[in-house]
Coordinates of C-alpha atoms in Angstrom, one line a residue:
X709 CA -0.7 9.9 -7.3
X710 CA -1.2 8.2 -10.8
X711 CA -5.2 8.4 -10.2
X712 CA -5.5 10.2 -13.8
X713 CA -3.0 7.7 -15.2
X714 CA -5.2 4.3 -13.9
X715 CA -8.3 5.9 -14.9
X716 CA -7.0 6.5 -18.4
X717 CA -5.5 2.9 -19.1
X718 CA -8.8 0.9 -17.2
X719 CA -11.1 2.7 -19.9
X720 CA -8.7 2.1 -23.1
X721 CA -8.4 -1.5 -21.5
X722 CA -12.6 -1.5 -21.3
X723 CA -12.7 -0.8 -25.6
X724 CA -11.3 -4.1 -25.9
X725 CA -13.4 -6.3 -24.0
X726 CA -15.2 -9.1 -25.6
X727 CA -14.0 -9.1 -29.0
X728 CA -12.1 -12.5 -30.1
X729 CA -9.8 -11.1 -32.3
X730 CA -8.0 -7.7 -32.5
X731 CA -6.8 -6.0 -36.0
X732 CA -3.8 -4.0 -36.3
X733 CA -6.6 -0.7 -36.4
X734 CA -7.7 -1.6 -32.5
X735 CA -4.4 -2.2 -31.5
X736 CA -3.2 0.8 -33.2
X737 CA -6.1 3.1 -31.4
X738 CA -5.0 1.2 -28.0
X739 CA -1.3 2.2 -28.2
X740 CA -2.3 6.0 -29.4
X741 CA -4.9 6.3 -26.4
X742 CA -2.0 5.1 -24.0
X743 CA 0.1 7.5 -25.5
X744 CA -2.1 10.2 -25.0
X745 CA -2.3 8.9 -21.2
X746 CA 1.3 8.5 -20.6
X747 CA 1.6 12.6 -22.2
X748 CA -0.8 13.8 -19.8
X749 CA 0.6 12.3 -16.9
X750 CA 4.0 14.2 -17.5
X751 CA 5.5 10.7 -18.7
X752 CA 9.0 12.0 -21.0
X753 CA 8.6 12.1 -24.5
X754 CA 11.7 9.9 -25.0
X755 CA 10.3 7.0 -22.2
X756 CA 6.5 7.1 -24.0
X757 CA 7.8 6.8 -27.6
X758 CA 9.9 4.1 -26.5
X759 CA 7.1 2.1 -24.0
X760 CA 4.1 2.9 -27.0
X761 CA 6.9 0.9 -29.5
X762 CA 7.4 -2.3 -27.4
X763 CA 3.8 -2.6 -26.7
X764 CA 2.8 -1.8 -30.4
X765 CA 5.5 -4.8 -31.6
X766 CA 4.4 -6.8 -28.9
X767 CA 0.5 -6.3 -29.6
X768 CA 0.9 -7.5 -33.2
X769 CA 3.2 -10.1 -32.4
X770 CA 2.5 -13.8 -32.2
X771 CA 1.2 -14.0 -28.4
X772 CA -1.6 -11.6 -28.6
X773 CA -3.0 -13.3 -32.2
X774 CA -2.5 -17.0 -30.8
X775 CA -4.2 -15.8 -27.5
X776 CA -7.5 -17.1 -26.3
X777 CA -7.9 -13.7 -24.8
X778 CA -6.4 -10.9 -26.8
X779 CA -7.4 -8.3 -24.9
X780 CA -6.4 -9.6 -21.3
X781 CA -2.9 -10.4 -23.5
X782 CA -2.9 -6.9 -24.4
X783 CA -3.0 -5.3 -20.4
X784 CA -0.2 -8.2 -19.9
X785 CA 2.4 -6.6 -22.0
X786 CA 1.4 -2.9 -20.7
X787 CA 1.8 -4.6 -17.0
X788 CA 5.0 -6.3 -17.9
X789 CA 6.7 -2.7 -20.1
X790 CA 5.4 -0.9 -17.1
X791 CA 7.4 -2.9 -14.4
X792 CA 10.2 -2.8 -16.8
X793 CA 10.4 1.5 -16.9
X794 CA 10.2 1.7 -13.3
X795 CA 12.9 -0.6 -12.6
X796 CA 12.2 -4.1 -13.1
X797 CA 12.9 -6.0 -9.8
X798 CA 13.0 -4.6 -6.4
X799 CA 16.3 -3.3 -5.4
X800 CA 17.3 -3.1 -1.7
X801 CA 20.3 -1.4 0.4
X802 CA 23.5 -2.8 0.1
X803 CA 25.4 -3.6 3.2
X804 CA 28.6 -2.6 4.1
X805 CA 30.5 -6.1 5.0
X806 CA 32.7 -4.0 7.6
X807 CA 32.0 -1.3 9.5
X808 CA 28.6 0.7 9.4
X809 CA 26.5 0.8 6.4
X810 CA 26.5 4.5 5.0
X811 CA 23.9 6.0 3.1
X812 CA 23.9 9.5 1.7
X813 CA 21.2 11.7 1.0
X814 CA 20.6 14.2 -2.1
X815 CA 18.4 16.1 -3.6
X816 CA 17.2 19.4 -3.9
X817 CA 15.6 22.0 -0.8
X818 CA 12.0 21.1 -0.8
X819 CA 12.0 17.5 -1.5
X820 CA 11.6 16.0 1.7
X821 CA 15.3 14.6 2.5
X822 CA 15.2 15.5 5.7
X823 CA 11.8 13.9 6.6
X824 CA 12.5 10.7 4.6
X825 CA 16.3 10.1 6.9
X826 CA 13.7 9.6 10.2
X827 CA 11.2 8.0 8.0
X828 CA 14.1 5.7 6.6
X829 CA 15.9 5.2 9.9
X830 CA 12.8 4.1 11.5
X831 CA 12.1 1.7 8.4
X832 CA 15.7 0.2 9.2
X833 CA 15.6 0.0 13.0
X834 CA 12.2 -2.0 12.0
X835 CA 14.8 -4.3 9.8
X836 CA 16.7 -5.1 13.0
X837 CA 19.3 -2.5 12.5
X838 CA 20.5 0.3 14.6
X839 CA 20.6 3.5 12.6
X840 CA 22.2 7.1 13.4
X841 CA 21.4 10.0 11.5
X842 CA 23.8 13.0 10.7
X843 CA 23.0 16.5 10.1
X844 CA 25.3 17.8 7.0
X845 CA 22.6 20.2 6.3
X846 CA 23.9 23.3 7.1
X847 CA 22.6 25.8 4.9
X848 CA 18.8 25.7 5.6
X849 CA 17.4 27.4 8.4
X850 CA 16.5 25.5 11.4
X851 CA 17.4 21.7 9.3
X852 CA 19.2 20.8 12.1
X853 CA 16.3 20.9 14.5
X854 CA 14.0 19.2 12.3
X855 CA 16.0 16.2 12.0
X856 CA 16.6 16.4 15.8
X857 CA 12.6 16.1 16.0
X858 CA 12.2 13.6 13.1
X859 CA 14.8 11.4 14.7
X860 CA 13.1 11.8 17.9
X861 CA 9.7 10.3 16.4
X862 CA 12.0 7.5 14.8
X863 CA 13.4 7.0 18.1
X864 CA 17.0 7.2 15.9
X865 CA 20.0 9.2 17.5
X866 CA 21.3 12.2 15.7
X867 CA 24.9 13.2 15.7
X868 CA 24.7 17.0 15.5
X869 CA 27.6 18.7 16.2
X870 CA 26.9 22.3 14.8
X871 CA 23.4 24.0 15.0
X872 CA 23.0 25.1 11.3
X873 CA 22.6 28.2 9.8
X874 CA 19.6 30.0 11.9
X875 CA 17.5 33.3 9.9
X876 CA 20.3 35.7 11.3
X877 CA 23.1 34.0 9.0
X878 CA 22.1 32.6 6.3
X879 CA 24.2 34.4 4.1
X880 CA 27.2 33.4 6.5
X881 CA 26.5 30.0 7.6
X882 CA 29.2 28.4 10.1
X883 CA 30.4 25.1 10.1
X884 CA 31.5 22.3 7.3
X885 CA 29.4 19.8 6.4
X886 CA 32.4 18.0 5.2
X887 CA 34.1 17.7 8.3
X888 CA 30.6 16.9 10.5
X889 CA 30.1 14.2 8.2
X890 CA 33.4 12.7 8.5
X891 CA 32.9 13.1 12.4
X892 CA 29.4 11.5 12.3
X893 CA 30.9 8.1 10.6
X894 CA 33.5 8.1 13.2
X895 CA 30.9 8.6 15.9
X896 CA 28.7 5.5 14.4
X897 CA 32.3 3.2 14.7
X898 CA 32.7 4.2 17.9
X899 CA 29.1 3.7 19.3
X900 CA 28.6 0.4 17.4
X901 CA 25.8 1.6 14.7
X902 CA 25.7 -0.1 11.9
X903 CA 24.0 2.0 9.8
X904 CA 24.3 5.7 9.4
X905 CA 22.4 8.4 7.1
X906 CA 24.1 11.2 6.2
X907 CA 21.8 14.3 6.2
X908 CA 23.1 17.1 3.2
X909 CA 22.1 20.2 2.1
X910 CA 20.2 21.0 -1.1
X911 CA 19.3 24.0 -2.7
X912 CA 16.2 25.7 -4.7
X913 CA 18.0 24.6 -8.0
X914 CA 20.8 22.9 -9.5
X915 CA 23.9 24.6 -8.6
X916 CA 27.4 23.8 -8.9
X917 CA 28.1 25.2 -5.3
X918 CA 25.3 22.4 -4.1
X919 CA 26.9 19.9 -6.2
X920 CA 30.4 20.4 -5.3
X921 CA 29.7 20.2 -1.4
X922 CA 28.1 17.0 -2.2
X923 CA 30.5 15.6 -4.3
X924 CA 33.6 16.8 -1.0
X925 CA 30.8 15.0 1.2
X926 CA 30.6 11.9 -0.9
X927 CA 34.7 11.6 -1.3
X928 CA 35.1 11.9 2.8
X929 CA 32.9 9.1 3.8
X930 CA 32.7 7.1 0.9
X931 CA 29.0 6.1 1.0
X932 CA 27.8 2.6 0.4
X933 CA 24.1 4.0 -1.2
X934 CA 24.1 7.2 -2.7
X935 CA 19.6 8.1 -2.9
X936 CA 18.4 10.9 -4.6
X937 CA 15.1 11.9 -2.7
X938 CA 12.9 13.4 -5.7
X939 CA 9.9 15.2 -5.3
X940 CA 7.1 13.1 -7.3
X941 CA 5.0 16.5 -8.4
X942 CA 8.1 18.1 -10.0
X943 CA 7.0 17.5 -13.1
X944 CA 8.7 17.1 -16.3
X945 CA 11.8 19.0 -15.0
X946 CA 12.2 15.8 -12.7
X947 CA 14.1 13.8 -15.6
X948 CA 16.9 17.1 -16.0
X949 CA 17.2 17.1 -12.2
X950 CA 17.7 13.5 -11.9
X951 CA 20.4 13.5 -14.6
X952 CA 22.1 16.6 -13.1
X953 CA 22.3 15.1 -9.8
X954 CA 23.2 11.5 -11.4
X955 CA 26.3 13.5 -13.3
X956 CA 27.2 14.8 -9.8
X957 CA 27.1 12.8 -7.4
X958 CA 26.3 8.9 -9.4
X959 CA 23.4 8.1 -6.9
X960 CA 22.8 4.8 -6.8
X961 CA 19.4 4.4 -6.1
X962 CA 16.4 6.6 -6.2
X963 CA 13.4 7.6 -3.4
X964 CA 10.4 9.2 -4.9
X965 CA 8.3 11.0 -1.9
X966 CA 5.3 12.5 -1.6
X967 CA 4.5 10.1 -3.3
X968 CA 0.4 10.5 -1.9
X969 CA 0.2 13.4 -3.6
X970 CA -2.7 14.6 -6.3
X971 CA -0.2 15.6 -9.0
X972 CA -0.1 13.4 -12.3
X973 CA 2.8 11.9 -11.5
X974 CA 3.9 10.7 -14.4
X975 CA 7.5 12.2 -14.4
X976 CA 8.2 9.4 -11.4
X977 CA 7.7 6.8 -13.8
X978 CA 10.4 8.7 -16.5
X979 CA 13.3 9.6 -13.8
X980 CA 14.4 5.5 -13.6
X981 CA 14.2 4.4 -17.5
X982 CA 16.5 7.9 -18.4
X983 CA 18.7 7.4 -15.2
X984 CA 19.0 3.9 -15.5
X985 CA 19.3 4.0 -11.7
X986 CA 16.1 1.5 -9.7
X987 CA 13.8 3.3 -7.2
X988 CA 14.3 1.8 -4.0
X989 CA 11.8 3.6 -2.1
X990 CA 9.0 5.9 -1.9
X991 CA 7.0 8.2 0.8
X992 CA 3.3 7.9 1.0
X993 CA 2.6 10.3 3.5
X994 CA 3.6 12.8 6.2
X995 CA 3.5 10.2 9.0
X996 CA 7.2 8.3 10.0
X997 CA 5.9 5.2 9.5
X998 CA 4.3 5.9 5.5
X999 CA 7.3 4.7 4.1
X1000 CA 7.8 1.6 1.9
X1001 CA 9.9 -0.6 -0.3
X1002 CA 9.6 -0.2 -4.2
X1003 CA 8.3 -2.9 -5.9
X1004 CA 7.8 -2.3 -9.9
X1005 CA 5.4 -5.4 -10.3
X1006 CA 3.4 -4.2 -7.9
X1007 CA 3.1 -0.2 -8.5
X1008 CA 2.8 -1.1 -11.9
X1009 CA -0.9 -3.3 -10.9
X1010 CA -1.8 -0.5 -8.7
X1011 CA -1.7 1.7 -11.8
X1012 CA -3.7 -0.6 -14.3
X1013 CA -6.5 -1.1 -11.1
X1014 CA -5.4 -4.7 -10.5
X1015 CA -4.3 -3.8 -6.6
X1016 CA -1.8 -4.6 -4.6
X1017 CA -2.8 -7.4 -2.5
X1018 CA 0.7 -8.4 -1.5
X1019 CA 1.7 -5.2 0.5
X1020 CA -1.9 -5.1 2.3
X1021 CA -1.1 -8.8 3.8
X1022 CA 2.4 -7.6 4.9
X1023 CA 1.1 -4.9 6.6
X1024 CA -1.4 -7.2 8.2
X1025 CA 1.2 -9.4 9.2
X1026 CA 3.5 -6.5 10.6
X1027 CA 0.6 -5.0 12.4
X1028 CA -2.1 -7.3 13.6
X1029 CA -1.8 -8.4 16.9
X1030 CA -0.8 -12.3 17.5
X1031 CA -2.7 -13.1 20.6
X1032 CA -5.8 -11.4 19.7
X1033 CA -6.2 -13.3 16.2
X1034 CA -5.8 -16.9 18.3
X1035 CA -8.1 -15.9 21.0
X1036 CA -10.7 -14.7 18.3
X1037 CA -9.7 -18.2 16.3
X1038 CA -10.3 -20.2 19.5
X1039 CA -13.9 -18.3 19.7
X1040 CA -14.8 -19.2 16.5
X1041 CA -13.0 -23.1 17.5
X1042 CA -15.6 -22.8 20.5
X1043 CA -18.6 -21.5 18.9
X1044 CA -19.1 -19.0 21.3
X1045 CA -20.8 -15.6 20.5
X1046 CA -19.4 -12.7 19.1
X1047 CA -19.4 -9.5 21.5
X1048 CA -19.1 -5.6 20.9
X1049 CA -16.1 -6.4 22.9
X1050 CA -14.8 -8.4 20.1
X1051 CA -15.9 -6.2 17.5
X1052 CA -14.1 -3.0 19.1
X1053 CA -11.0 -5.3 19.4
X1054 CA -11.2 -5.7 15.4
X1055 CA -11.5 -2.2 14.7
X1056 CA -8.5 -1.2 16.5
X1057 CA -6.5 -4.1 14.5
X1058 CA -7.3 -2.6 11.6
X1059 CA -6.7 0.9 13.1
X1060 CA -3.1 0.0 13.8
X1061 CA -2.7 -1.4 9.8
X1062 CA -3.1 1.9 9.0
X1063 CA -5.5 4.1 6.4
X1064 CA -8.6 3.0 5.7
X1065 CA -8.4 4.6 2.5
X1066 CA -5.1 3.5 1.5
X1067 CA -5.9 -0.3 2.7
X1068 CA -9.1 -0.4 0.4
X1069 CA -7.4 1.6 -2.5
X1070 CA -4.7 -1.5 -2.6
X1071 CA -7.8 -3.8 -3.3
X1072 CA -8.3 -5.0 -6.9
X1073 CA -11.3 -2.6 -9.0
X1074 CA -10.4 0.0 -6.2
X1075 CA -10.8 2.9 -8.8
X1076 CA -14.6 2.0 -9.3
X1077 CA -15.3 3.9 -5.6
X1078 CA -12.7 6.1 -5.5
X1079 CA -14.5 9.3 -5.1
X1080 CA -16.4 7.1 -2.2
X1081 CA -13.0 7.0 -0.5
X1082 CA -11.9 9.8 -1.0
X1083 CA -15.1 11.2 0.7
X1084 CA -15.2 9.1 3.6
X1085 CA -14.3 10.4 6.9
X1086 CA -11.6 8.1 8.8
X1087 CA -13.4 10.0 11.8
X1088 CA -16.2 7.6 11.5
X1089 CA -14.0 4.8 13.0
X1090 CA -13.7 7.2 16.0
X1091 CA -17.1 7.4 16.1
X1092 CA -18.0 3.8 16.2
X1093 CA -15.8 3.1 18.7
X1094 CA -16.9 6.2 21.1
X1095 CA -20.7 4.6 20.5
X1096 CA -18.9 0.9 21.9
X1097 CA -17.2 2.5 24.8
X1098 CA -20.2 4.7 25.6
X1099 CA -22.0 1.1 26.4
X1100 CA -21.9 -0.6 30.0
X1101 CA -19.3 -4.1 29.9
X1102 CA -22.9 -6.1 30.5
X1103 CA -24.4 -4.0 27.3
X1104 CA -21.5 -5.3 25.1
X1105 CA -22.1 -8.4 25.7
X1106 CA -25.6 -8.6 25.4
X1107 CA -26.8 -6.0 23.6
X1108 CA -30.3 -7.5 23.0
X1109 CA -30.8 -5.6 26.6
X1110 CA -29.8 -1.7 25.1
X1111 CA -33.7 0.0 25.3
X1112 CA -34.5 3.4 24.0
X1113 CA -33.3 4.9 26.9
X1114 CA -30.1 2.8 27.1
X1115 CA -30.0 3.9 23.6
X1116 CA -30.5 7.8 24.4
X1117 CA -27.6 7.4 27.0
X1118 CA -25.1 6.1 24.6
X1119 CA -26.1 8.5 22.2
X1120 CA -25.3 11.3 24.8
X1121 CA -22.3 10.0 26.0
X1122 CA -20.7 9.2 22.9
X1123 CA -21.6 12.7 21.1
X1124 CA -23.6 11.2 18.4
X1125 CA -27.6 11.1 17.7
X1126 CA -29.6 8.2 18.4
X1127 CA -30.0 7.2 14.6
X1128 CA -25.9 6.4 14.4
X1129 CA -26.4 4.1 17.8
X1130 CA -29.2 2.2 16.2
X1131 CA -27.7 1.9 13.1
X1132 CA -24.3 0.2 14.4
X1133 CA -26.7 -2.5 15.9
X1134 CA -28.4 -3.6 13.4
X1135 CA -24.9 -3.7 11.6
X1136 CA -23.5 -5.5 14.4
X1137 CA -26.7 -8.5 14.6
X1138 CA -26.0 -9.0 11.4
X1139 CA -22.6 -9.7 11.6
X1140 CA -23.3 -11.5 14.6
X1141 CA -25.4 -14.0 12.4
X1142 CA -22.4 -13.9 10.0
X1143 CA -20.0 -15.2 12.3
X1144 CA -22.3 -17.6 14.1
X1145 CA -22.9 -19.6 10.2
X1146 CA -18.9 -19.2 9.8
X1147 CA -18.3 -21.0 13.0
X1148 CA -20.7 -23.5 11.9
X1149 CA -18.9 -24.0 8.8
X1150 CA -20.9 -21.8 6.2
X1151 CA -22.5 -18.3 5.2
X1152 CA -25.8 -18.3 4.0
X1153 CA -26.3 -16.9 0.0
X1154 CA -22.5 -18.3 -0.8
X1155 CA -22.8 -21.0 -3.5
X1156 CA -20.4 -23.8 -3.1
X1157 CA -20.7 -23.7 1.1
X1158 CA -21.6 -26.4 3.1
X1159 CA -25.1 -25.9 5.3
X1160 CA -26.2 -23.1 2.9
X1161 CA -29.0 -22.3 0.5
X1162 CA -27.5 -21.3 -3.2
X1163 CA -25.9 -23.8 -5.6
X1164 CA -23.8 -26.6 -4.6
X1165 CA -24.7 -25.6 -0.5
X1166 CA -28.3 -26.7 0.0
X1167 CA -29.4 -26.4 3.4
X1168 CA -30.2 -29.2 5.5
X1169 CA -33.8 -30.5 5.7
X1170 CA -34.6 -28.4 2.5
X1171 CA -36.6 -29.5 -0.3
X1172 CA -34.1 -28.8 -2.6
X1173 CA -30.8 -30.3 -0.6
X1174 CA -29.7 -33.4 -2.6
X1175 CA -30.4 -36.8 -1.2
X1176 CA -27.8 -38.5 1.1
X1177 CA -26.8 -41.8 -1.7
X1178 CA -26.9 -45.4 0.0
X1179 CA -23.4 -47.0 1.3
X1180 CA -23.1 -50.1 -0.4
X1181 CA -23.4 -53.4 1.7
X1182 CA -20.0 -54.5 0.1
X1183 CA -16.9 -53.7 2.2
X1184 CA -14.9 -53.2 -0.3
X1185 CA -17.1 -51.6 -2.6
X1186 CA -18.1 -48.9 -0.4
X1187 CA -14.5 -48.2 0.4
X1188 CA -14.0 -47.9 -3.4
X1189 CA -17.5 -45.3 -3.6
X1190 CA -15.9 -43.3 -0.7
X1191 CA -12.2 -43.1 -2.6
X1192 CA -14.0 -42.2 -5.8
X1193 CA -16.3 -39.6 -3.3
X1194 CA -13.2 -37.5 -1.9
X1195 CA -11.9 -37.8 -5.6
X1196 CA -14.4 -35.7 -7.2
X1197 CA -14.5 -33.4 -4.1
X1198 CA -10.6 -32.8 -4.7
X1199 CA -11.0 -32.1 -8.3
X1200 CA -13.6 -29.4 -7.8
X1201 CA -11.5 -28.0 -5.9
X1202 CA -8.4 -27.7 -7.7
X1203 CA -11.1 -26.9 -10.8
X1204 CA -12.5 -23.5 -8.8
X1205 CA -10.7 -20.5 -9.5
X1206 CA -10.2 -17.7 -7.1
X1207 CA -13.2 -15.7 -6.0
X1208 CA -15.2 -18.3 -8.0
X1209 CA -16.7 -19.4 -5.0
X1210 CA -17.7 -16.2 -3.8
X1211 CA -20.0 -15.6 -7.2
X1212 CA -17.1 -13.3 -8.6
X1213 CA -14.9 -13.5 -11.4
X1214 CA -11.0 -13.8 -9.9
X1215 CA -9.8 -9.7 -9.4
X1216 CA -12.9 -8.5 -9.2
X1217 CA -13.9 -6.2 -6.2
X1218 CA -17.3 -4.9 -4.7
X1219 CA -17.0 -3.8 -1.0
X1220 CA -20.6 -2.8 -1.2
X1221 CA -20.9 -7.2 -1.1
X1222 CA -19.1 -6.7 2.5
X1223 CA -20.6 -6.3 5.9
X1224 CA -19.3 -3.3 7.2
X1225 CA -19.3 -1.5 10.2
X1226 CA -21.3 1.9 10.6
X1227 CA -19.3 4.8 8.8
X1228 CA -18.9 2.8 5.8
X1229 CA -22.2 3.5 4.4
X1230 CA -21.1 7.2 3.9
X1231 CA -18.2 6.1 1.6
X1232 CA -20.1 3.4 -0.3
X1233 CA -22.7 6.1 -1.4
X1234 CA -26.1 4.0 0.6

């Protein structure tokens, strides 16, 4: 979504590097290039003169001239004003302390209420609650059914007393929203659920018709959340919707979807600074389960290019599978070999995490390849694993056995040409070797690692691996050379920043540095 927006800021950010001192000219041209950024990506006026004048102050202020790293400084205060204008901290629901949490929906037609109740529901059954949904949308052809068959794929009830308006009435629609609302609170008291999502009509514009069956649906049930969904390619007119609706109905807390879109963007970051209302939420994708939590801090480092590292480990943790991380940890424990078993068992961990593309987008530097990813094929996982389960169990496991015509067969049986068969094993020796040294306790070429050529991890038996120093004869002497020994070891330690040890500089990324399985070639551009 704010692909234009990053790709602005990281080459305004790029002019500074490696000058020791910034004048009030460069900081001047940084804060109009941002501008300019923040105008094309349909940022309101009113929230860019405001964000350009705190960074400008802040720029010429004390910390950036006294800093040993202006420029760095400089992308520190457009991080920090950037987490401030979309909201500051995360916000989440509000619980009822009695009764059923109830959450109302608004927005206008086309926004993608409907879809984000099943995505939300799921979100909060995943919470540990037990959600029902309510279908006040009465107006719109056929709503009624589609939340039927969101809440279906959400595995969340729907109380849906009326069938809508069908393409025979829709000047004459039957039935009061009001009323089913007020009915579908009652229901959740009475069926014990503790949270319930209240479904409402929108329409192509602001109206007051719309806005006056909301505000009857907002007296009846009294709603502990009120979220106005907004479509995140509206545009500028997002910031006049967002204040109509916030004049109608007070939301309380805002869900930007489509939120994977290729639009600029930029009018999502306006509609919280002029509302004054946090975004608690935001849709990533068409699937139930692309749904997530808002956090400022770490939007706003996806859009400078500094990734989002936090949300990729939680949806490790959420999705990788328990028992197959400690039986691959007790394989590495036992030094035993790594199988195509094992590596088909790894690529359907990460298939369950999610999008490859969205997974390696999070990464810090992610914008240097993004036309790689966006040109790679998510097919190729299928691919890969077709080419493993074309193979015989015996073939997994030793695949030093798979002959040209072993090779022919697998190519046959797994739709693919011989080349792509090949290709995947001489990926998979190679990361055969690379977990064999890391079970030893190394990887070769990594300075710093013990057992490995490269600086500070001299092999053993080498010419170049330093010489073991004699133990002193002295009891208590070498117990003093041994103190001092583990000493030194824990100050280099502390001493080496992140990534340091890898050969990078701490943020950087380069997955062409990774050993990947076959498919991710095509994306890298080898």
């Amino acid at each position: 979504m704010f692909n234009s927006l990053s790709d602005r800021l990281t080459a305004t950010f790029k002019n500074l590097r490696g000058k020791g001192r910034l004048t009030e000219a460069d900081v001047d041209a940084t804060v109009r290039e941002i501008r300019r950024a923040l105008l094309d990506a349909d940022v309101a006026v009113p929230v860019v003169r405001e964000f350009t004048a705190r960074v400008r102050e802040r720029s010429l202020g004390a910390e950036v001239s006294g800093a040993l790293n202006p420029s760095q400084q400089i992308v520190k205060i457009v991080n920090e004003e950037l987490v401030e204008i979309l909201g500051g901290e995360t916000r989440r629901i509000r619980l009822a302390k009695t009764g059923p949490t109830i959450i109302m929906l608004a927005g206008l037609q086309g926004a993608g209420k409907t879809t984000l109740a099943g995505k939300l529901s799921k979100w909060l059954k995943a919470q540990g609650h037990s959600p029902m949904l309510v279908a006040c949308d009465l107006q719109r052809p056929n709503a009624v059914t589609q939340l039927q068959v969101v809440g279906k794929r959400a595995g969340v009830p729907v109380f849906a007393p009326h069938p809508g308006a069908t393409s025979t009435e829709l000047d004459h629609p039957a039935g009061d929203p009001v009323a089913v609302a007020r009915a579908g609170v009652e229901e959740a008291k009475r069926t014990l659920h503790d949270v319930v999502i209240v479904d409402t009509a929108g329409r192509l514009g602001v109206d007051a018709e719309m806005m006056e069956q909301a505000r009857q649906i907002r007296r009846a049930i009294v709603p502990n959340e009120v979220l106005f969904v907004i479509d995140s390619m509206i545009g500028q007119d997002a910031v006049n919707t967002a204040m109509a609706f916030d004049e109608g109905v007070n939301f309380t807390g805002i869900v930007l979807s489509k939120l994977d879109g290729d639009a600029r963007g930029g009018a999502a970051l306006s509609v919280a600074s002029v509302t004054g209302k946090p975004v608690m939420f935001a849709s990533t994708g068409e699937g139930v389960d692309d749904f997530e939590l808002f956090h400022p801090d770490r939007m706003a480092s996806r859009i400078l290019d500094m990734g989002d590292v936090l949300t990729l480990i939680e949806q490790a943790e959420k999705n990788w599978d328990k028992d197959e991380a400690a039986r691959m940890a007790k394989k590495f424990a036992d030094q035993e070999d790594f199988t195509l078993d094992d590596f088909l068992a790894q690529m359907q961990q990460i298939r369950n995490m999610g999008s490859m593309k969205k997974m390696l987008m999070m990464m810090p530097g992610a914008q240097n390849i993004r036309q790689q990813l966006e040109n790679f094929d998510e097919r190729e996982i299928d691919r890969v694993e077709a080419i493993v389960r074309s193979m015989t169990p015996h073939e997994r496991v030793a695949p030093k056995i798979i002959n040209g015509s072993r090779r022919a067969r697998i190519a046959k049986g797994s739709g693919v040409h011989v080349s792509e068969v090949n290709g995947l094993l001489e990926r998979f020796a190679q990361a055969q070797k690379m977990m064999k040294k890391m079970a030893q306790g190394g990887m070769p070429g990594i300075p710093g690692m013990p057992g490995l050529g490269g600086p500070g991890g001299a092999r053993k038996g080498s010419k170049n691996a330093p010489k073991k120093k004699a133990r002193s004869g002295n009891p208590a002497k070498a117990a003093q050379e041994l103190k001092d020994a583990e000493a030194r070891r824990a100050g280099a330690a502390k001493a080496l920043p992140t990534g340091a040890a890898f050969g990078q500089q701490s943020g950087d990324f380069d997955p062409s540095q990774l050993n990947l399985p076959k498919g991710f070639d095509k994306f890298l551009g080898k």
